[in-house]
Amino acid sequence: MDHGNGRLYVGHTLSGAVSILDARSGLVLDHVQLGKTDAEGKTEHIRMIEVDEATGRVFVSSPSRSGTVWIVDTRNGNAVQRIDDIGLWAAGLAHDTERSRLYVSGGGIEEIAVLDSATGERVSAISTGDTTEPGAEASRHFLLNLALDPGGRLFATDASTGRLYVFDIETGGTIASVPVGKGILDTVFNPQRNEIYVTWRGAGHEDHEGTGGLAVIDGTTLELRSRIDLPVHPNSLAVSPDGNLLFLTVKRPLDKQHPDYRKGASDTVMRVTNDNAPPARDGAGPVTEDKD
């Protein structure tokens, strides 16, 4: 979301495109095709989108074996800059406005590439140091999603271990790793409450029947404050600007063998309130579910 200009950027994962919408009217203002289609008719996928509201640049990742990032200049006719060979499975994105840095996470020896967000030039990398050989088979981590602490930390969910990794962005060193759960997915930092939120699905590629939840982690001690069990499957996170509302998407099961599968079921959005109401559900604020 570009709040200043009222523009919403919507990613079309399988078709490799981004639509630009007027947030008030819902009208589609433009449609930018990023992914190329090969001879077999397969189109490069896209995954995450980050917006630099100050410059109008929009960053988009593609989790391929070599890793690609596109930079769309919305103030220059949506001109596209393509950056290849970012790194294995370039999936997560985090943009640091103050430092003019774009962090791109995935797997491989250097799990996080650090780019100059103005030029797209690779300036450094952050690594756990655990992977010593190139290639997907040798990669010990897959850092799926990122969240930035303006104070100088970077949070990364590791799909391979189910842990949240915390890095120092100045030194590139690992501060800590916090166990969360199988199928760990998204993370977001709430500076107003000094909390880190993490979703996990409780399921993986071979086990589709697990259920996950929401983890609340103390931003100072990095200790787990609470775990809130949620319906299948907890997914993406967003925090309101005042820090008092957490929005969480829940994806419906697609596997017909899953015990919670329902034909025609819709995905849902949950709203977790952080107010002064009595504690509920293992110390967290009351949870209400809004269904479309």
Short mmCIF file of C-alpha atoms in Angstrom, two decimals:
data_model
loop_
_atom_site.label_atom_id
_atom_site.label_comp_id
_atom_site.label_asym_id
_atom_site.label_seq_id
_atom_site.Cartn_x
_atom_site.Cartn_y
_atom_site.Cartn_z
CA MET A 1 0.00 0.00 0.00
CA ASP A 2 1.20 3.50 -0.92
CA HIS A 3 -0.74 5.50 1.67
CA GLY A 4 0.45 8.91 0.52
CA ASN A 5 -0.79 8.44 -3.04
CA GLY A 6 -3.72 6.12 -2.30
CA ARG A 7 -2.38 3.32 -4.47
CA LEU A 8 -2.77 -0.39 -3.76
CA TYR A 9 -0.37 -2.83 -5.43
CA VAL A 10 -1.78 -6.32 -5.99
CA GLY A 11 0.46 -9.23 -6.95
CA HIS A 12 -0.77 -11.97 -9.31
CA THR A 13 1.51 -14.82 -8.27
CA LEU A 14 1.01 -17.35 -11.07
CA SER A 15 0.77 -14.88 -13.94
CA GLY A 16 3.78 -12.88 -12.74
CA ALA A 17 2.08 -9.48 -12.84
CA VAL A 18 1.22 -6.53 -10.60
CA SER A 19 -1.96 -4.48 -10.78
CA ILE A 20 -2.09 -0.88 -9.54
CA LEU A 21 -5.42 0.12 -8.02
CA ASP A 22 -6.89 3.36 -6.80
CA ALA A 23 -7.50 2.48 -3.17
CA ARG A 24 -10.60 4.67 -2.81
CA SER A 25 -12.51 3.70 -5.94
CA GLY A 26 -11.08 0.24 -6.53
CA LEU A 27 -10.45 1.08 -10.18
CA VAL A 28 -7.48 -0.59 -11.87
CA LEU A 29 -5.10 2.14 -12.99
CA ASP A 30 -2.46 -0.05 -14.59
CA HIS A 31 -1.28 -3.63 -15.00
CA VAL A 32 2.47 -4.34 -15.14
CA GLN A 33 3.65 -7.68 -16.54
CA LEU A 34 6.92 -8.71 -14.91
CA GLY A 35 7.35 -12.48 -15.30
CA LYS A 36 8.48 -13.85 -18.64
CA THR A 37 6.84 -16.88 -20.25
CA ASP A 38 9.11 -19.67 -21.52
CA ALA A 39 8.71 -21.94 -24.52
CA GLU A 40 6.63 -24.39 -22.49
CA GLY A 41 4.15 -21.69 -21.53
CA LYS A 42 5.33 -21.40 -17.90
CA THR A 43 5.44 -17.89 -16.49
CA GLU A 44 7.83 -16.70 -13.80
CA HIS A 45 6.01 -16.33 -10.50
CA ILE A 46 6.12 -13.33 -8.22
CA ARG A 47 5.83 -13.39 -4.44
CA MET A 48 6.36 -10.32 -2.28
CA ILE A 49 5.83 -6.60 -2.93
CA GLU A 50 7.42 -3.69 -1.05
CA VAL A 51 6.69 -0.02 -1.74
CA ASP A 52 9.00 2.94 -1.17
CA GLU A 53 6.44 5.71 -0.71
CA ALA A 54 9.12 8.42 -0.75
CA THR A 55 10.42 7.58 -4.23
CA GLY A 56 7.54 5.64 -5.80
CA ARG A 57 9.70 2.57 -6.39
CA VAL A 58 7.97 -0.79 -6.05
CA PHE A 59 10.05 -3.92 -5.36
CA VAL A 60 8.83 -7.39 -6.36
CA SER A 61 10.50 -10.77 -5.71
CA SER A 62 10.47 -14.04 -7.66
CA PRO A 63 11.43 -17.26 -5.81
CA SER A 64 13.23 -19.06 -8.64
CA ARG A 65 16.41 -21.13 -8.39
CA SER A 66 18.52 -18.12 -9.34
CA GLY A 67 16.28 -15.47 -7.76
CA THR A 68 14.95 -12.31 -9.40
CA VAL A 69 13.86 -8.89 -8.17
CA TRP A 70 12.07 -6.27 -10.24
CA ILE A 71 12.06 -2.57 -9.42
CA VAL A 72 9.08 -0.70 -10.90
CA ASP A 73 9.50 3.08 -11.12
CA THR A 74 5.91 4.28 -10.79
CA ARG A 75 6.93 7.92 -11.27
CA ASN A 76 8.60 7.20 -14.58
CA GLY A 77 5.92 5.45 -16.58
CA ASN A 78 6.24 2.19 -14.59
CA ALA A 79 9.67 1.57 -16.06
CA VAL A 80 10.96 -1.84 -14.93
CA GLN A 81 14.47 -2.72 -13.82
CA ARG A 82 15.14 -6.46 -13.63
CA ILE A 83 17.85 -7.86 -11.36
CA ASP A 84 18.75 -11.53 -11.82
CA ASP A 85 20.88 -13.96 -9.81
CA ILE A 86 19.85 -12.49 -6.47
CA GLY A 87 20.16 -15.87 -4.77
CA LEU A 88 18.41 -19.19 -4.31
CA TRP A 89 14.60 -18.85 -3.88
CA ALA A 90 14.47 -15.06 -3.55
CA ALA A 91 11.24 -14.92 -1.55
CA GLY A 92 11.06 -12.40 1.29
CA LEU A 93 11.49 -8.62 1.05
CA ALA A 94 12.09 -5.82 3.53
CA HIS A 95 12.80 -2.22 2.59
CA ASP A 96 14.86 0.06 4.83
CA THR A 97 13.99 3.64 3.89
CA GLU A 98 16.55 5.28 6.20
CA ARG A 99 19.48 3.23 4.94
CA SER A 100 18.23 2.91 1.32
CA ARG A 101 18.59 -0.85 1.51
CA LEU A 102 16.45 -3.71 0.20
CA TYR A 103 16.79 -7.08 1.94
CA VAL A 104 15.92 -10.17 -0.12
CA SER A 105 15.76 -13.54 1.64
CA GLY A 106 15.87 -17.13 0.45
CA GLY A 107 18.26 -20.06 0.76
CA GLY A 108 21.81 -20.92 -0.22
CA ILE A 109 25.12 -19.93 1.32
CA GLU A 110 24.17 -16.26 1.72
CA GLU A 111 20.51 -16.43 2.69
CA ILE A 112 19.85 -12.67 2.57
CA ALA A 113 21.05 -10.39 -0.23
CA VAL A 114 21.40 -6.70 0.57
CA LEU A 115 20.74 -4.33 -2.34
CA ASP A 116 21.02 -0.59 -2.76
CA SER A 117 17.32 0.20 -3.20
CA ALA A 118 18.06 3.23 -5.39
CA THR A 119 20.29 1.47 -7.92
CA GLY A 120 19.54 -2.23 -7.43
CA GLU A 121 23.25 -2.90 -6.90
CA ARG A 122 24.17 -5.74 -4.53
CA VAL A 123 26.18 -4.21 -1.69
CA SER A 124 26.47 -7.04 0.84
CA ALA A 125 24.83 -10.16 2.25
CA ILE A 126 23.69 -11.66 5.55
CA SER A 127 24.28 -15.33 6.28
CA THR A 128 23.72 -17.80 9.09
CA GLY A 129 26.97 -19.47 8.05
CA ASP A 130 25.34 -22.90 8.25
CA THR A 131 25.32 -23.69 4.51
CA THR A 132 28.74 -24.21 3.01
CA GLU A 133 27.97 -25.80 -0.37
CA PRO A 134 26.02 -24.25 -3.28
CA GLY A 135 22.75 -25.67 -4.57
CA ALA A 136 19.25 -26.29 -3.33
CA GLU A 137 20.03 -29.72 -1.93
CA ALA A 138 22.78 -28.34 0.33
CA SER A 139 20.79 -25.39 1.65
CA ARG A 140 20.04 -25.77 5.35
CA HIS A 141 17.69 -22.81 5.53
CA PHE A 142 14.89 -21.18 3.55
CA LEU A 143 14.27 -17.72 4.97
CA LEU A 144 10.75 -17.17 3.75
CA ASN A 145 9.54 -13.79 5.05
CA LEU A 146 11.25 -10.75 6.54
CA ALA A 147 10.35 -7.93 8.93
CA LEU A 148 12.47 -4.91 9.76
CA ASP A 149 13.06 -3.28 13.12
CA PRO A 150 14.07 0.37 12.48
CA GLY A 151 16.42 -0.01 15.43
CA GLY A 152 18.73 -2.21 13.37
CA ARG A 153 17.40 -5.76 13.47
CA LEU A 154 16.01 -7.99 10.77
CA PHE A 155 13.58 -10.83 11.54
CA ALA A 156 13.35 -13.85 9.22
CA THR A 157 11.11 -16.91 9.31
CA ASP A 158 12.95 -20.10 8.41
CA ALA A 159 10.73 -22.66 6.71
CA SER A 160 13.42 -25.32 7.06
CA THR A 161 13.71 -25.23 10.85
CA GLY A 162 10.47 -23.59 12.04
CA ARG A 163 12.47 -20.89 13.81
CA LEU A 164 12.50 -17.10 13.75
CA TYR A 165 16.01 -15.77 13.07
CA VAL A 166 17.08 -12.35 14.31
CA PHE A 167 19.97 -10.59 12.57
CA ASP A 168 21.97 -7.42 13.23
CA ILE A 169 21.77 -5.49 9.95
CA GLU A 170 24.95 -3.51 10.64
CA THR A 171 27.23 -6.48 11.33
CA GLY A 172 25.27 -9.19 9.53
CA GLY A 173 25.58 -11.37 12.62
CA THR A 174 22.93 -13.66 14.08
CA ILE A 175 21.51 -12.31 17.33
CA ALA A 176 19.19 -15.22 18.12
CA SER A 177 16.88 -17.88 16.73
CA VAL A 178 13.53 -18.54 18.39
CA PRO A 179 11.65 -21.85 17.93
CA VAL A 180 8.08 -21.23 16.72
CA GLY A 181 6.64 -24.19 14.86
CA LYS A 182 6.28 -26.31 11.76
CA GLY A 183 5.20 -24.42 8.68
CA ILE A 184 6.39 -21.05 9.99
CA LEU A 185 5.38 -18.38 7.53
CA ASP A 186 5.03 -14.65 8.19
CA THR A 187 6.40 -12.16 10.69
CA VAL A 188 5.85 -8.49 11.49
CA PHE A 189 7.33 -6.16 14.11
CA ASN A 190 5.14 -3.84 16.19
CA PRO A 191 7.40 -1.03 17.51
CA GLN A 192 4.56 0.56 19.50
CA ARG A 193 4.20 -2.53 21.65
CA ASN A 194 7.74 -3.85 21.11
CA GLU A 195 6.37 -7.20 19.98
CA ILE A 196 7.14 -9.57 17.13
CA TYR A 197 4.28 -11.58 15.65
CA VAL A 198 4.81 -14.83 13.78
CA THR A 199 2.39 -17.23 12.07
CA TRP A 200 2.95 -20.93 11.66
CA ARG A 201 0.72 -23.39 9.82
CA GLY A 202 1.55 -26.58 11.67
CA ALA A 203 1.66 -28.35 8.31
CA GLY A 204 4.24 -28.98 5.62
CA HIS A 205 4.65 -30.50 2.18
CA GLU A 206 4.27 -34.04 3.53
CA ASP A 207 1.85 -33.33 6.39
CA HIS A 208 -1.21 -31.36 5.28
CA GLU A 209 -3.43 -31.94 8.31
CA GLY A 210 -1.72 -29.86 10.97
CA THR A 211 -3.08 -26.63 12.39
CA GLY A 212 -1.05 -23.62 13.37
CA GLY A 213 -1.36 -20.34 15.18
CA LEU A 214 0.08 -16.98 16.13
CA ALA A 215 3.18 -16.51 18.27
CA VAL A 216 3.81 -13.30 20.21
CA ILE A 217 7.49 -12.67 21.00
CA ASP A 218 8.94 -10.01 23.32
CA GLY A 219 10.91 -7.49 21.27
CA THR A 220 13.59 -7.02 23.92
CA THR A 221 14.17 -10.43 25.47
CA LEU A 222 13.13 -12.37 22.32
CA GLU A 223 11.25 -14.73 24.61
CA LEU A 224 7.93 -16.25 23.59
CA ARG A 225 5.09 -14.41 25.37
CA SER A 226 2.19 -16.49 24.10
CA ARG A 227 1.01 -18.91 21.44
CA ILE A 228 -2.55 -18.59 20.15
CA ASP A 229 -4.04 -21.59 18.35
CA LEU A 230 -5.92 -20.56 15.20
CA PRO A 231 -7.97 -22.24 12.47
CA VAL A 232 -6.34 -23.69 9.35
CA HIS A 233 -4.13 -22.12 7.92
CA PRO A 234 -2.69 -18.92 9.51
CA ASN A 235 -0.94 -16.93 6.81
CA SER A 236 -0.09 -13.23 6.37
CA LEU A 237 0.18 -10.44 8.94
CA ALA A 238 -0.26 -6.66 9.02
CA VAL A 239 -0.23 -4.18 11.92
CA SER A 240 -2.27 -0.96 12.00
CA PRO A 241 -0.23 2.28 12.18
CA ASP A 242 -1.16 2.85 15.84
CA GLY A 243 -0.05 -0.67 16.78
CA ASN A 244 -3.37 -1.60 18.38
CA LEU A 245 -4.74 -3.90 15.68
CA LEU A 246 -3.20 -6.96 14.11
CA PHE A 247 -4.74 -8.33 10.93
CA LEU A 248 -4.16 -11.96 10.00
CA THR A 249 -5.31 -13.89 6.96
CA VAL A 250 -6.40 -17.51 7.28
CA LYS A 251 -6.25 -19.70 4.17
CA ARG A 252 -8.85 -22.41 3.66
CA PRO A 253 -7.59 -26.00 3.17
CA LEU A 254 -7.30 -26.94 -0.49
CA ASP A 255 -6.68 -30.64 0.17
CA LYS A 256 -10.03 -32.47 0.06
CA GLN A 257 -8.64 -35.04 2.49
CA HIS A 258 -8.05 -32.39 5.16
CA PRO A 259 -10.55 -32.76 8.05
CA ASP A 260 -11.35 -29.03 7.87
CA TYR A 261 -11.94 -28.98 4.11
CA ARG A 262 -15.28 -27.47 3.10
CA LYS A 263 -16.40 -27.19 -0.49
CA GLY A 264 -16.82 -23.55 -1.49
CA ALA A 265 -15.25 -22.25 1.73
CA SER A 266 -13.67 -18.80 1.66
CA ASP A 267 -10.45 -17.50 3.13
CA THR A 268 -10.94 -15.27 6.17
CA VAL A 269 -9.39 -12.28 7.87
CA MET A 270 -8.93 -12.23 11.63
CA ARG A 271 -8.55 -9.09 13.69
CA VAL A 272 -6.57 -9.35 16.93
CA THR A 273 -7.12 -6.38 19.22
CA ASN A 274 -4.41 -5.12 21.55
CA ASP A 275 -6.39 -3.00 23.99
CA ASN A 276 -7.06 -3.00 27.71
CA ALA A 277 -9.75 -5.65 27.56
CA PRO A 278 -9.38 -8.66 29.89
CA PRO A 279 -6.71 -11.13 28.70
CA ALA A 280 -7.98 -13.99 26.58
CA ARG A 281 -6.60 -17.02 24.79
CA ASP A 282 -3.31 -17.50 26.62
CA GLY A 283 -2.60 -13.89 27.51
CA ALA A 284 -3.36 -12.30 24.17
CA GLY A 285 -6.06 -9.73 23.53
CA PRO A 286 -9.52 -10.85 22.41
CA VAL A 287 -9.68 -12.39 18.98
CA THR A 288 -12.53 -11.64 16.60
CA GLU A 289 -12.97 -13.16 13.17
CA ASP A 290 -14.39 -11.16 10.28
CA LYS A 291 -15.50 -13.27 7.34
CA ASP A 292 -16.14 -11.97 3.85
#
